[in-house]
């Protein structure tokens, strides 16, 4: 990450709870109640912090526990709107653009380490950072599809390069919901946008496996080797169930809800 780059993770204390007010939610396994767009969640406190932050999963709000705006919320409030103290609908519009741009930036932070494509990734990161800095009026005209298209092609090239000598199965977009994958060799697998909800990945080695956009909600990764996985983001990791034996990429933190690493004897 460049010294001037915005932080790539949420800082709710510097936001105005935009993600707890702006989106509409339909009651589901991830969010326990219906909520119309623009209406504050009933658990939102007057100080714009969550009243059940330490009990989200137990209370049926697991989706909130894993959500990450990649730092877009504080960018909207502190930069785009100059440290405003009150929410406005224009902030929600800006967040709709900035959140996907910040996600692209988080992935580009990994891609810049690519030996063959790092320079292209750094160039694209600079251009996306310029978009992130636009004012609110210009932000809504950003061509998100074009940014995603260029980034997607670049991530493809990064993955192809990283998998050299380690070609696993091509499972892009595969429906692997609830699948027992413990005996599959997934080293170097392409799992872009794969549905891995509730999949059993215990002990699986995912070295150089592409996980861009894979749905890992509830996937059991206890003992899995994720340290070498490609294009894995913090919210994806937070949605899994891991333990002390799970390895994670160096740029990602171990989720708090995983079993703690036992102390050294
Ligand atoms: S449960 Fe908490 S984090 Fe989730 S929307 Fe409500 S206030 Fe926000």
XYZ file of N, CA and C and ligand atoms in Angstrom:
803
model
N 0.842 -1.196 0.000
C 0.000 0.000 0.000
C 0.879 1.247 0.000
N 0.560 2.206 -0.810
C 1.349 3.423 -0.820
C 1.044 4.241 0.426
N 2.014 5.104 0.787
C 1.836 5.880 2.012
C 0.613 6.773 1.937
N 0.251 7.192 0.716
C -0.864 8.110 0.578
C -2.204 7.395 0.401
N -2.157 6.060 0.303
C -3.392 5.332 0.039
C -4.312 5.354 1.249
N -5.636 5.405 1.013
C -6.556 5.334 2.130
C -6.511 3.943 2.749
N -6.885 3.864 4.022
C -6.908 2.551 4.670
C -7.880 1.649 3.929
N -7.577 0.352 3.888
C -8.440 -0.579 3.143
C -9.338 -1.391 4.067
N -9.610 -0.902 5.240
C -10.540 -1.612 6.110
C -11.409 -0.593 6.834
N -12.560 -1.072 7.281
C -13.537 -0.164 7.881
C -13.023 0.449 9.180
N -13.331 1.723 9.364
C -13.073 2.410 10.629
C -14.403 3.069 11.013
N -15.247 2.284 11.690
C -16.620 2.731 11.958
C -16.663 4.005 12.806
N -15.627 4.230 13.617
C -15.606 5.419 14.463
C -15.461 6.696 13.635
N -15.006 6.566 12.406
C -14.827 7.739 11.544
C -15.883 7.784 10.440
N -16.904 6.950 10.587
C -17.989 6.913 9.601
C -19.265 7.402 10.296
N -20.366 7.373 9.582
C -21.658 7.749 10.163
C -22.639 6.598 10.015
N -22.121 5.381 10.169
C -22.959 4.174 10.095
C -23.726 4.100 8.780
N -23.070 4.488 7.707
C -23.768 4.506 6.414
C -24.307 3.126 6.040
N -23.527 2.072 6.347
C -23.951 0.718 5.950
C -25.040 0.180 6.869
N -25.299 0.825 7.995
C -26.366 0.401 8.908
C -27.666 1.156 8.616
N -27.615 2.084 7.691
C -28.784 2.911 7.381
C -29.154 2.817 5.895
N -28.173 2.948 5.013
C -28.450 3.069 3.582
C -29.103 1.870 2.930
N -28.537 0.665 3.061
C -29.078 -0.474 2.299
C -30.402 -0.985 2.857
N -31.194 -1.587 1.976
C -32.378 -2.334 2.410
C -31.955 -3.770 2.673
N -32.547 -4.399 3.674
C -32.265 -5.801 3.969
C -33.571 -6.572 4.054
N -33.528 -7.790 3.530
C -34.634 -8.727 3.704
C -34.168 -9.761 4.719
N -35.031 -10.101 5.648
C -34.640 -11.046 6.696
C -34.089 -12.326 6.094
N -32.953 -12.768 6.591
C -32.279 -13.949 6.057
C -31.378 -14.521 7.155
N -30.626 -15.552 6.782
C -29.696 -16.150 7.745
C -28.593 -15.166 8.128
N -28.372 -14.145 7.294
C -27.295 -13.194 7.557
C -27.758 -11.929 8.266
N -29.070 -11.662 8.189
C -29.600 -10.419 8.773
C -31.003 -10.734 9.273
N -31.208 -10.619 10.583
C -32.380 -11.219 11.218
C -33.705 -10.495 11.012
N -33.710 -9.360 10.324
C -34.984 -8.653 10.170
C -35.040 -7.907 8.836
N -36.239 -7.497 8.471
C -36.417 -6.649 7.291
C -36.067 -5.213 7.666
N -35.389 -4.537 6.739
C -35.075 -3.117 6.981
C -35.151 -2.372 5.655
N -36.005 -1.351 5.574
C -36.070 -0.574 4.324
C -34.799 0.258 4.120
N -34.517 0.607 2.882
C -33.377 1.480 2.573
C -33.562 2.839 3.236
N -32.461 3.366 3.759
C -32.480 4.712 4.332
C -33.016 4.780 5.748
N -33.397 3.649 6.312
C -33.922 3.614 7.687
C -32.867 2.986 8.591
N -32.539 3.626 9.708
C -31.517 3.047 10.599
C -31.924 1.684 11.134
N -30.967 0.786 11.208
C -31.197 -0.508 11.850
C -31.588 -0.252 13.309
N -32.556 -1.002 13.853
C -32.973 -0.763 15.241
C -31.864 -0.985 16.260
N -30.801 -1.672 15.868
C -29.693 -1.886 16.809
C -28.647 -0.772 16.762
N -28.843 0.194 15.897
C -27.882 1.300 15.804
C -28.090 2.260 16.980
N -27.003 2.551 17.693
C -27.101 3.458 18.841
C -27.062 4.925 18.386
N -27.360 5.798 19.305
C -27.367 7.227 19.000
C -25.976 7.740 18.623
N -24.937 7.030 19.084
C -23.576 7.468 18.737
C -23.096 6.838 17.430
N -24.029 6.255 16.657
C -23.739 5.654 15.349
C -22.840 4.424 15.436
N -22.828 3.764 16.578
C -22.133 2.483 16.691
C -23.176 1.397 16.944
N -22.788 0.163 16.670
C -23.719 -0.964 16.787
C -23.903 -1.362 18.247
N -25.175 -1.505 18.662
C -25.456 -1.856 20.044
C -25.246 -3.330 20.354
N -25.078 -4.160 19.315
C -24.878 -5.597 19.568
C -23.599 -6.082 18.885
N -22.637 -5.188 18.784
C -21.414 -5.484 18.037
C -20.729 -6.772 18.497
N -20.743 -7.020 19.802
C -20.040 -8.191 20.324
C -20.907 -9.451 20.330
N -22.148 -9.349 19.805
C -23.058 -10.508 19.797
C -23.715 -10.678 18.433
N -23.103 -10.169 17.374
C -23.762 -10.154 16.074
C -24.167 -11.547 15.602
N -23.260 -12.496 15.707
C -23.572 -13.844 15.208
C -24.679 -14.493 16.044
N -24.581 -14.379 17.364
C -25.598 -14.982 18.222
C -26.974 -14.369 17.980
N -27.019 -13.109 17.615
C -28.304 -12.419 17.420
C -28.834 -12.535 15.998
N -28.126 -13.275 15.138
C -28.620 -13.488 13.783
C -28.189 -12.442 12.778
N -27.107 -11.738 13.081
C -26.610 -10.703 12.169
C -25.185 -11.031 11.704
N -24.994 -12.292 11.339
C -23.671 -12.724 10.891
C -23.184 -11.957 9.671
N -24.115 -11.500 8.839
C -23.714 -10.729 7.655
C -23.006 -9.441 8.043
N -23.452 -8.837 9.140
C -22.792 -7.617 9.618
C -21.401 -7.939 10.158
N -21.271 -9.125 10.779
C -19.982 -9.495 11.369
C -18.903 -9.635 10.297
N -19.288 -10.027 9.100
C -18.276 -10.253 8.061
C -18.192 -9.099 7.056
N -19.148 -8.183 7.111
C -19.124 -7.086 6.134
C -17.933 -6.165 6.372
N -17.338 -5.725 5.302
C -16.249 -4.750 5.391
C -16.393 -3.809 4.201
N -16.394 -2.518 4.472
C -16.525 -1.541 3.382
C -15.165 -1.244 2.758
N -14.117 -1.904 3.229
C -12.746 -1.686 2.742
C -12.309 -0.225 2.933
N -12.891 0.429 3.922
C -12.513 1.814 4.199
C -13.293 2.848 3.409
N -14.288 2.384 2.635
C -15.048 3.339 1.822
C -15.923 4.251 2.676
N -16.433 3.741 3.796
C -17.319 4.547 4.638
C -16.630 5.785 5.169
N -15.439 5.592 5.742
C -14.743 6.779 6.265
C -14.241 7.689 5.141
N -13.996 7.101 3.958
C -13.612 7.941 2.817
C -14.770 8.878 2.454
N -15.981 8.321 2.410
C -17.159 9.137 2.082
C -17.304 10.283 3.085
N -17.282 9.938 4.360
C -17.580 10.936 5.394
C -16.427 11.927 5.566
N -15.211 11.393 5.661
C -14.084 12.263 6.019
C -13.483 13.004 4.827
N -13.560 12.414 3.644
C -12.904 13.030 2.484
C -13.941 13.592 1.513
N -14.790 12.714 0.962
C -15.755 13.182 -0.043
C -16.652 14.280 0.528
N -17.068 14.103 1.778
C -17.951 15.100 2.382
C -17.251 15.900 3.483
N -15.948 15.934 3.450
C -15.166 16.855 4.269
C -15.393 16.795 5.767
N -15.644 15.594 6.305
C -15.832 15.477 7.750
C -17.217 15.886 8.208
N -18.208 15.702 7.343
C -19.587 16.067 7.694
C -20.035 15.322 8.944
N -20.967 15.910 9.688
C -21.424 15.319 10.951
C -22.802 14.667 10.839
N -23.459 14.862 9.681
C -24.802 14.282 9.529
C -24.879 13.508 8.227
N -25.618 12.406 8.256
C -25.811 11.596 7.059
C -26.711 12.312 6.062
N -26.420 12.097 4.778
C -27.302 12.572 3.715
C -27.447 11.459 2.676
N -28.484 11.525 1.864
C -28.674 10.488 0.843
C -27.540 10.520 -0.177
N -26.940 11.684 -0.389
C -25.814 11.759 -1.328
C -24.639 10.902 -0.839
N -24.515 10.755 0.470
C -23.448 9.883 1.005
C -23.693 8.424 0.634
N -24.951 7.998 0.680
C -25.248 6.610 0.308
C -24.902 6.386 -1.166
N -25.206 7.374 -2.013
C -24.877 7.256 -3.440
C -23.368 7.141 -3.634
N -22.630 7.951 -2.886
C -21.168 7.900 -3.009
C -20.624 6.558 -2.539
N -21.217 6.017 -1.459
C -20.752 4.732 -0.940
C -20.979 3.617 -1.951
N -22.063 3.688 -2.708
C -22.351 2.677 -3.735
C -21.227 2.588 -4.750
N -20.545 3.688 -4.982
C -19.434 3.711 -5.948
C -18.115 3.404 -5.249
N -17.932 4.004 -4.079
C -16.630 3.887 -3.416
C -16.371 2.505 -2.826
N -17.407 1.826 -2.373
C -17.150 0.510 -1.781
C -16.550 -0.452 -2.814
N -17.138 -0.611 -4.009
C -16.483 -1.497 -4.990
C -15.117 -1.000 -5.428
N -14.919 0.322 -5.491
C -13.593 0.830 -5.861
C -12.568 0.479 -4.783
N -12.957 0.589 -3.530
C -12.036 0.244 -2.444
C -11.741 -1.253 -2.423
N -12.722 -2.071 -2.801
C -12.467 -3.513 -2.876
C -11.438 -3.807 -3.968
N -11.586 -3.140 -5.099
C -10.595 -3.298 -6.175
C -9.212 -2.875 -5.682
N -9.160 -1.782 -4.936
C -7.863 -1.324 -4.420
C -7.247 -2.350 -3.475
N -8.078 -2.965 -2.630
C -7.556 -3.977 -1.700
C -6.942 -5.140 -2.478
N -7.586 -5.534 -3.562
C -7.060 -6.629 -4.380
C -5.812 -6.200 -5.150
N -5.801 -4.945 -5.584
C -4.616 -4.446 -6.290
C -3.407 -4.367 -5.356
N -3.657 -4.148 -4.066
C -2.556 -4.147 -3.097
C -1.824 -5.486 -3.126
N -2.571 -6.561 -3.367
C -1.941 -7.880 -3.483
C -1.298 -8.041 -4.863
N -2.000 -7.581 -5.896
C -1.529 -7.797 -7.270
C -0.226 -7.054 -7.574
N 0.056 -5.967 -6.870
C 1.281 -5.214 -7.168
C 2.534 -6.027 -6.859
N 2.389 -7.110 -6.097
C 3.547 -7.965 -5.798
C 3.831 -8.951 -6.932
N 2.977 -8.994 -7.933
C 3.169 -9.920 -9.054
C 4.445 -9.567 -9.817
N 5.323 -10.544 -10.043
C 6.566 -10.228 -10.763
C 6.323 -9.694 -12.176
N 5.351 -10.283 -12.875
C 5.151 -9.904 -14.270
C 4.126 -8.809 -14.474
N 3.239 -8.622 -13.511
C 2.121 -7.695 -13.721
C 2.016 -6.641 -12.620
N 3.024 -6.595 -11.762
C 2.991 -5.641 -10.664
C 2.958 -4.194 -11.139
N 3.686 -3.890 -12.201
C 3.726 -2.506 -12.695
C 2.353 -2.094 -13.219
N 1.694 -3.014 -13.943
C 0.349 -2.705 -14.459
C -0.626 -2.538 -13.297
N -0.459 -3.375 -12.269
C -1.341 -3.267 -11.095
C -1.117 -1.934 -10.377
N 0.126 -1.524 -10.263
C 0.425 -0.254 -9.593
C -0.148 0.914 -10.385
N -0.070 0.810 -11.711
C -0.626 1.877 -12.560
C -2.140 1.961 -12.384
N -2.791 0.808 -12.414
C -4.253 0.817 -12.243
C -4.611 1.308 -10.842
N -3.832 0.914 -9.844
C -4.112 1.376 -8.482
C -4.040 2.899 -8.398
N -3.066 3.475 -9.051
C -2.947 4.938 -9.036
C -4.177 5.583 -9.671
N -4.647 4.976 -10.772
C -5.811 5.571 -11.449
C -7.086 5.386 -10.625
N -7.223 4.226 -9.963
C -8.413 4.020 -9.126
C -8.362 4.937 -7.902
N -7.191 5.150 -7.349
C -7.067 6.075 -6.211
C -7.489 7.488 -6.632
N -7.208 7.856 -7.885
C -7.647 9.163 -8.372
C -9.171 9.219 -8.447
N -9.798 8.113 -8.855
C -11.259 8.080 -8.906
C -11.852 8.215 -7.501
N -11.230 7.526 -6.560
C -11.705 7.554 -5.173
C -11.700 8.982 -4.617
N -10.815 9.810 -5.128
C -10.674 11.175 -4.618
C -11.625 12.169 -5.287
N -12.426 11.712 -6.250
C -13.348 12.628 -6.935
C -14.395 13.187 -5.967
N -14.962 14.328 -6.342
C -16.031 14.859 -5.489
C -17.318 14.075 -5.742
N -18.291 14.316 -4.882
C -19.515 13.506 -4.910
C -20.225 13.580 -6.258
N -20.226 14.738 -6.871
C -20.912 14.893 -8.146
C -20.276 14.064 -9.242
N -18.948 14.008 -9.241
C -18.239 13.248 -10.279
C -18.243 11.751 -9.990
N -18.294 11.395 -8.718
C -18.237 9.967 -8.358
C -19.373 9.164 -8.997
N -20.561 9.735 -9.012
C -21.704 8.961 -9.504
C -21.603 8.683 -10.996
N -20.703 9.370 -11.688
C -20.521 9.124 -13.118
C -19.373 8.156 -13.407
N -18.724 7.635 -12.363
C -17.632 6.680 -12.576
C -18.179 5.416 -13.247
N -17.473 4.948 -14.262
C -17.879 3.747 -14.992
C -17.337 2.523 -14.243
N -18.135 2.047 -13.276
C -17.685 0.924 -12.451
C -17.445 -0.331 -13.279
N -18.286 -0.544 -14.284
C -18.137 -1.750 -15.115
C -16.786 -1.745 -15.820
N -16.374 -0.576 -16.281
C -15.085 -0.488 -16.974
C -13.935 -0.766 -16.012
N -14.017 -0.207 -14.802
C -12.961 -0.455 -13.803
C -12.900 -1.936 -13.458
N -14.072 -2.514 -13.226
C -14.107 -3.947 -12.874
C -13.571 -4.793 -14.022
N -13.926 -4.411 -15.250
C -13.457 -5.177 -16.410
C -11.942 -5.142 -16.529
N -11.367 -3.960 -16.400
C -9.905 -3.851 -16.500
C -9.235 -4.586 -15.352
N -9.769 -4.413 -14.144
C -9.175 -5.093 -12.990
C -9.310 -6.601 -13.128
N -10.464 -7.066 -13.602
C -10.673 -8.503 -13.743
C -9.688 -9.133 -14.706
N -9.428 -8.452 -15.822
C -8.460 -8.967 -16.801
C -7.060 -9.000 -16.193
N -6.738 -7.973 -15.442
C -5.421 -7.937 -14.799
C -5.302 -9.059 -13.760
N -6.346 -9.263 -12.963
C -6.297 -10.329 -11.956
C -6.161 -11.695 -12.637
N -6.803 -11.858 -13.783
C -6.643 -13.097 -14.560
C -5.166 -13.346 -14.863
N -4.503 -12.306 -15.376
C -3.091 -12.439 -15.745
C -2.234 -12.747 -14.523
N -2.554 -12.105 -13.401
C -1.793 -12.349 -12.160
C -1.957 -13.802 -11.720
N -3.172 -14.310 -11.814
C -3.444 -15.690 -11.384
C -2.754 -16.686 -12.311
N -2.853 -16.445 -13.601
C -2.209 -17.360 -14.560
C -0.711 -17.422 -14.279
N -0.110 -16.281 -14.043
C 1.324 -16.254 -13.747
C 1.627 -17.011 -12.446
N 0.830 -16.768 -11.412
C 1.100 -17.386 -10.108
C 0.917 -18.895 -10.144
N 0.061 -19.384 -11.037
C -0.218 -20.826 -11.103
C 0.762 -21.580 -11.986
N 1.720 -20.895 -12.541
C 2.701 -21.568 -13.396
C 3.341 -22.715 -12.620
N 3.257 -23.913 -13.188
C 3.802 -25.093 -12.521
C 2.904 -25.666 -11.451
N 1.723 -25.095 -11.267
C 0.795 -25.579 -10.247
C -0.636 -25.432 -10.772
N -0.986 -26.178 -11.791
C -2.296 -26.011 -12.410
C -3.313 -26.962 -11.789
N -4.248 -26.393 -11.046
C -5.300 -27.186 -10.432
C -6.548 -27.157 -11.300
N -7.639 -27.730 -10.797
C -8.883 -27.787 -11.569
C -9.494 -26.401 -11.770
N -10.185 -26.253 -12.898
C -10.886 -24.997 -13.177
C -12.311 -25.122 -12.659
N -12.575 -24.484 -11.535
C -13.889 -24.569 -10.889
C -14.516 -23.187 -10.778
N -14.226 -22.325 -11.747
C -14.778 -20.975 -11.714
C -16.304 -21.032 -11.775
N -16.925 -20.386 -10.796
C -18.393 -20.327 -10.768
C -19.066 -21.627 -10.372
N -18.292 -22.620 -9.953
C -18.883 -23.926 -9.646
C -19.773 -23.860 -8.410
N -20.824 -24.673 -8.423
C -21.710 -24.785 -7.267
C -21.159 -25.888 -6.363
N -20.483 -25.491 -5.326
C -19.873 -26.440 -4.393
C -20.452 -26.236 -2.996
N -21.691 -25.795 -2.955
C -22.351 -25.541 -1.668
C -22.415 -26.839 -0.863
N -21.877 -26.788 0.329
C -21.933 -27.951 1.214
C -21.065 -29.119 0.793
N -20.230 -28.943 -0.225
C -19.438 -30.069 -0.745
C -18.323 -30.484 0.219
N -18.082 -31.784 0.256
C -16.953 -32.306 1.041
C -15.740 -32.320 0.111
N -14.844 -31.380 0.322
C -13.698 -31.205 -0.581
C -12.390 -31.644 0.078
N -12.513 -32.371 1.180
C -11.306 -32.714 1.937
C -10.326 -33.562 1.151
N -10.828 -34.345 0.190
C -9.917 -35.207 -0.564
C -9.571 -34.646 -1.939
N -10.055 -33.452 -2.251
C -9.744 -32.859 -3.555
C -8.398 -32.145 -3.501
N -7.629 -32.293 -4.555
C -6.383 -31.531 -4.666
C -6.744 -30.179 -5.278
N -6.789 -29.158 -4.437
C -7.207 -27.834 -4.907
C -6.029 -26.861 -5.005
N -4.832 -27.397 -4.961
C -3.671 -26.515 -5.143
C -3.720 -25.966 -6.574
N -3.625 -24.654 -6.692
C -3.676 -24.026 -8.009
C -5.053 -24.023 -8.644
N -6.092 -24.359 -7.891
C -7.450 -24.391 -8.472
C -7.944 -22.982 -8.772
N -8.769 -22.895 -9.784
C -9.433 -21.620 -10.059
C -10.828 -21.698 -9.469
N -11.047 -20.941 -8.423
C -12.321 -20.970 -7.697
C -12.997 -19.601 -7.745
N -12.660 -18.826 -8.774
C -13.262 -17.494 -8.900
C -14.785 -17.613 -8.921
N -15.420 -16.859 -8.043
C -16.891 -16.803 -7.962
C -17.526 -18.151 -7.660
N -16.759 -19.129 -7.197
C -17.345 -20.422 -6.835
C -18.215 -20.277 -5.592
N -19.263 -21.103 -5.542
C -20.156 -21.103 -4.376
C -19.669 -22.172 -3.407
N -19.004 -21.737 -2.367
C -18.402 -22.647 -1.395
C -19.087 -22.525 -0.037
N -20.338 -22.077 -0.066
C -21.086 -21.893 1.184
C -21.169 -23.226 1.931
N -20.678 -23.223 3.165
C -20.759 -24.431 3.986
C -19.889 -25.583 3.510
N -18.995 -25.339 2.560
C -18.141 -26.427 2.052
C -17.157 -26.887 3.123
N -16.810 -28.170 3.039
C -15.860 -28.738 4.002
C -14.465 -28.702 3.390
N -13.689 -27.758 3.852
C -12.330 -27.584 3.328
C -11.298 -27.866 4.426
N -11.678 -28.673 5.394
C -10.758 -28.945 6.501
C -9.473 -29.603 5.993
N -8.371 -28.994 6.356
C -7.072 -29.554 6.017
C -6.668 -29.415 4.561
N -7.468 -28.724 3.761
C -7.178 -28.629 2.324
C -6.088 -27.586 2.067
N -5.193 -27.940 1.154
C -4.120 -27.021 0.766
C -4.597 -26.191 -0.429
N -4.740 -24.883 -0.211
C -5.221 -23.994 -1.280
C -4.085 -23.116 -1.805
N -2.897 -23.667 -1.772
C -1.750 -22.922 -2.282
C -1.979 -22.525 -3.739
N -1.855 -21.251 -4.002
C -2.022 -20.664 -5.327
C -3.395 -20.956 -5.960
N -4.378 -21.171 -5.126
C -5.757 -21.300 -5.604
C -6.391 -19.912 -5.648
N -7.055 -19.612 -6.753
C -7.696 -18.298 -6.891
C -9.057 -18.299 -6.200
N -9.264 -17.329 -5.294
C -10.526 -17.264 -4.550
C -11.274 -15.954 -4.817
N -10.941 -15.268 -5.891
C -11.587 -13.987 -6.190
C -13.107 -14.166 -6.257
N -13.805 -13.468 -5.380
C -15.266 -13.467 -5.415
C -15.915 -14.763 -4.975
N -15.136 -15.724 -4.477
C -15.740 -16.983 -4.021
C -16.588 -16.726 -2.773
N -17.734 -17.398 -2.715
C -18.628 -17.249 -1.565
C -18.262 -18.310 -0.530
N -17.596 -17.872 0.516
C -17.053 -18.794 1.520
C -17.844 -18.769 2.821
N -19.069 -18.282 2.775
C -19.843 -18.182 4.014
C -20.024 -19.559 4.677
N -19.572 -19.633 5.901
C -19.738 -20.871 6.657
C -18.834 -22.007 6.215
N -17.930 -21.767 5.283
C -17.011 -22.832 4.852
C -16.110 -23.218 6.030
N -15.899 -24.518 6.175
C -15.081 -25.011 7.284
C -13.635 -25.115 6.805
N -12.815 -24.191 7.258
C -11.417 -24.162 6.816
C -10.467 -24.511 7.963
N -10.965 -25.242 8.941
C -10.086 -25.626 10.045
C -8.921 -26.466 9.512
N -7.733 -26.043 9.853
C -6.541 -26.762 9.420
C -6.181 -26.555 7.962
N -6.943 -25.740 7.255
C -6.655 -25.521 5.825
C -5.460 -24.587 5.659
N -4.799 -24.744 4.530
C -3.652 -23.891 4.214
C -4.133 -22.817 3.248
N -4.400 -21.620 3.792
C -4.873 -20.501 2.980
C -3.773 -19.470 2.744
N -2.619 -19.698 3.344
C -1.563 -18.679 3.285
C -1.158 -18.354 1.849
N -1.230 -19.317 0.971
C -0.814 -19.077 -0.410
C -1.971 -18.831 -1.358
N -3.190 -18.694 -0.824
C -4.357 -18.476 -1.691
C -4.262 -17.107 -2.361
N -4.848 -17.009 -3.539
C -4.754 -15.783 -4.340
C -6.060 -15.006 -4.294
N -5.955 -13.684 -4.113
C -7.069 -12.751 -4.229
C -8.205 -13.065 -3.246
N -7.798 -13.402 -2.052
C -8.724 -13.622 -0.935
C -8.817 -12.318 -0.142
N -10.029 -11.915 0.212
C -10.196 -10.651 0.942
C -10.597 -10.910 2.403
N -10.472 -9.874 3.213
C -10.797 -9.986 4.639
C -12.252 -10.408 4.881
N -13.248 -9.840 4.182
C -14.622 -10.280 4.444
C -14.851 -11.749 4.093
N -14.208 -12.218 3.027
C -14.343 -13.642 2.686
C -13.789 -14.504 3.822
N -12.617 -14.118 4.293
C -11.983 -14.892 5.362
C -12.845 -14.864 6.620
N -13.411 -13.700 6.922
C -14.226 -13.558 8.133
C -15.479 -14.420 8.077
N -15.910 -14.775 6.877
C -17.135 -15.565 6.723
C -16.901 -17.052 6.937
N -15.637 -17.469 7.074
C -15.318 -18.891 7.213
C -15.238 -19.285 8.692
N -15.096 -20.596 8.894
C -14.850 -21.121 10.246
C -13.468 -21.752 10.257
N -12.528 -21.105 10.898
C -11.163 -21.612 10.946
C -10.734 -21.924 12.359
N -9.515 -22.324 12.493
C -8.990 -22.598 13.835
C -7.499 -22.266 13.890
N -6.866 -22.664 14.988
C -5.466 -22.306 15.189
C -4.567 -22.902 14.114
N -5.019 -23.989 13.473
C -4.171 -24.661 12.489
C -4.354 -24.097 11.082
N -5.308 -23.207 10.895
C -5.522 -22.608 9.578
C -4.455 -21.546 9.331
N -3.835 -21.597 8.180
C -2.878 -20.542 7.840
C -3.575 -19.512 6.956
N -3.157 -18.252 7.085
C -3.796 -17.184 6.310
C -2.731 -16.365 5.584
N -3.110 -15.703 4.483
C -2.133 -14.859 3.773
C -1.547 -13.786 4.696
N -0.310 -13.429 4.449
C 0.400 -12.501 5.330
C -0.290 -11.140 5.430
N -1.019 -10.736 4.377
C -1.628 -9.405 4.392
C -3.001 -9.393 5.071
N -3.467 -10.546 5.539
C -4.773 -10.601 6.190
C -4.633 -11.012 7.653
N -5.508 -10.470 8.491
C -5.502 -10.825 9.918
C -6.386 -12.045 10.146
N -6.069 -12.820 11.169
C -6.909 -13.950 11.523
C -8.216 -13.422 12.102
N -9.381 -13.903 11.647
C -10.654 -13.429 12.205
C -10.739 -13.680 13.706
N -11.326 -12.724 14.418
C -11.420 -12.814 15.878
C -12.236 -14.017 16.336
N -13.229 -14.424 15.539
C -14.120 -15.485 16.020
C -13.532 -16.875 15.835
N -12.417 -17.003 15.159
C -11.763 -18.307 15.054
C -11.198 -18.701 16.419
N -11.008 -20.017 16.596
C -10.374 -20.488 17.824
C -8.982 -19.871 17.934
N -8.620 -19.360 19.103
C -7.311 -18.700 19.242
C -6.154 -19.678 19.063
N -5.029 -19.127 18.639
C -3.804 -19.919 18.528
C -3.359 -20.284 19.933
N -3.147 -21.588 20.240
C -2.716 -21.959 21.590
C -1.364 -21.339 21.929
N -1.172 -20.978 23.189
C 0.125 -20.398 23.572
C 1.249 -21.406 23.398
N 2.463 -20.906 23.044
C 3.630 -21.796 22.894
C 3.991 -22.365 24.249
N 4.413 -23.657 24.276
C 4.789 -24.283 25.554
C 6.241 -23.995 25.875
S -26.890 -5.121 13.566
Fe -25.350 -3.573 14.107
S -23.829 -3.647 12.438
Fe -25.687 -4.675 11.704
S -26.850 -3.055 10.615
Fe -27.610 -3.152 12.753
S -26.410 -1.614 13.843
Fe -25.323 -2.031 11.921
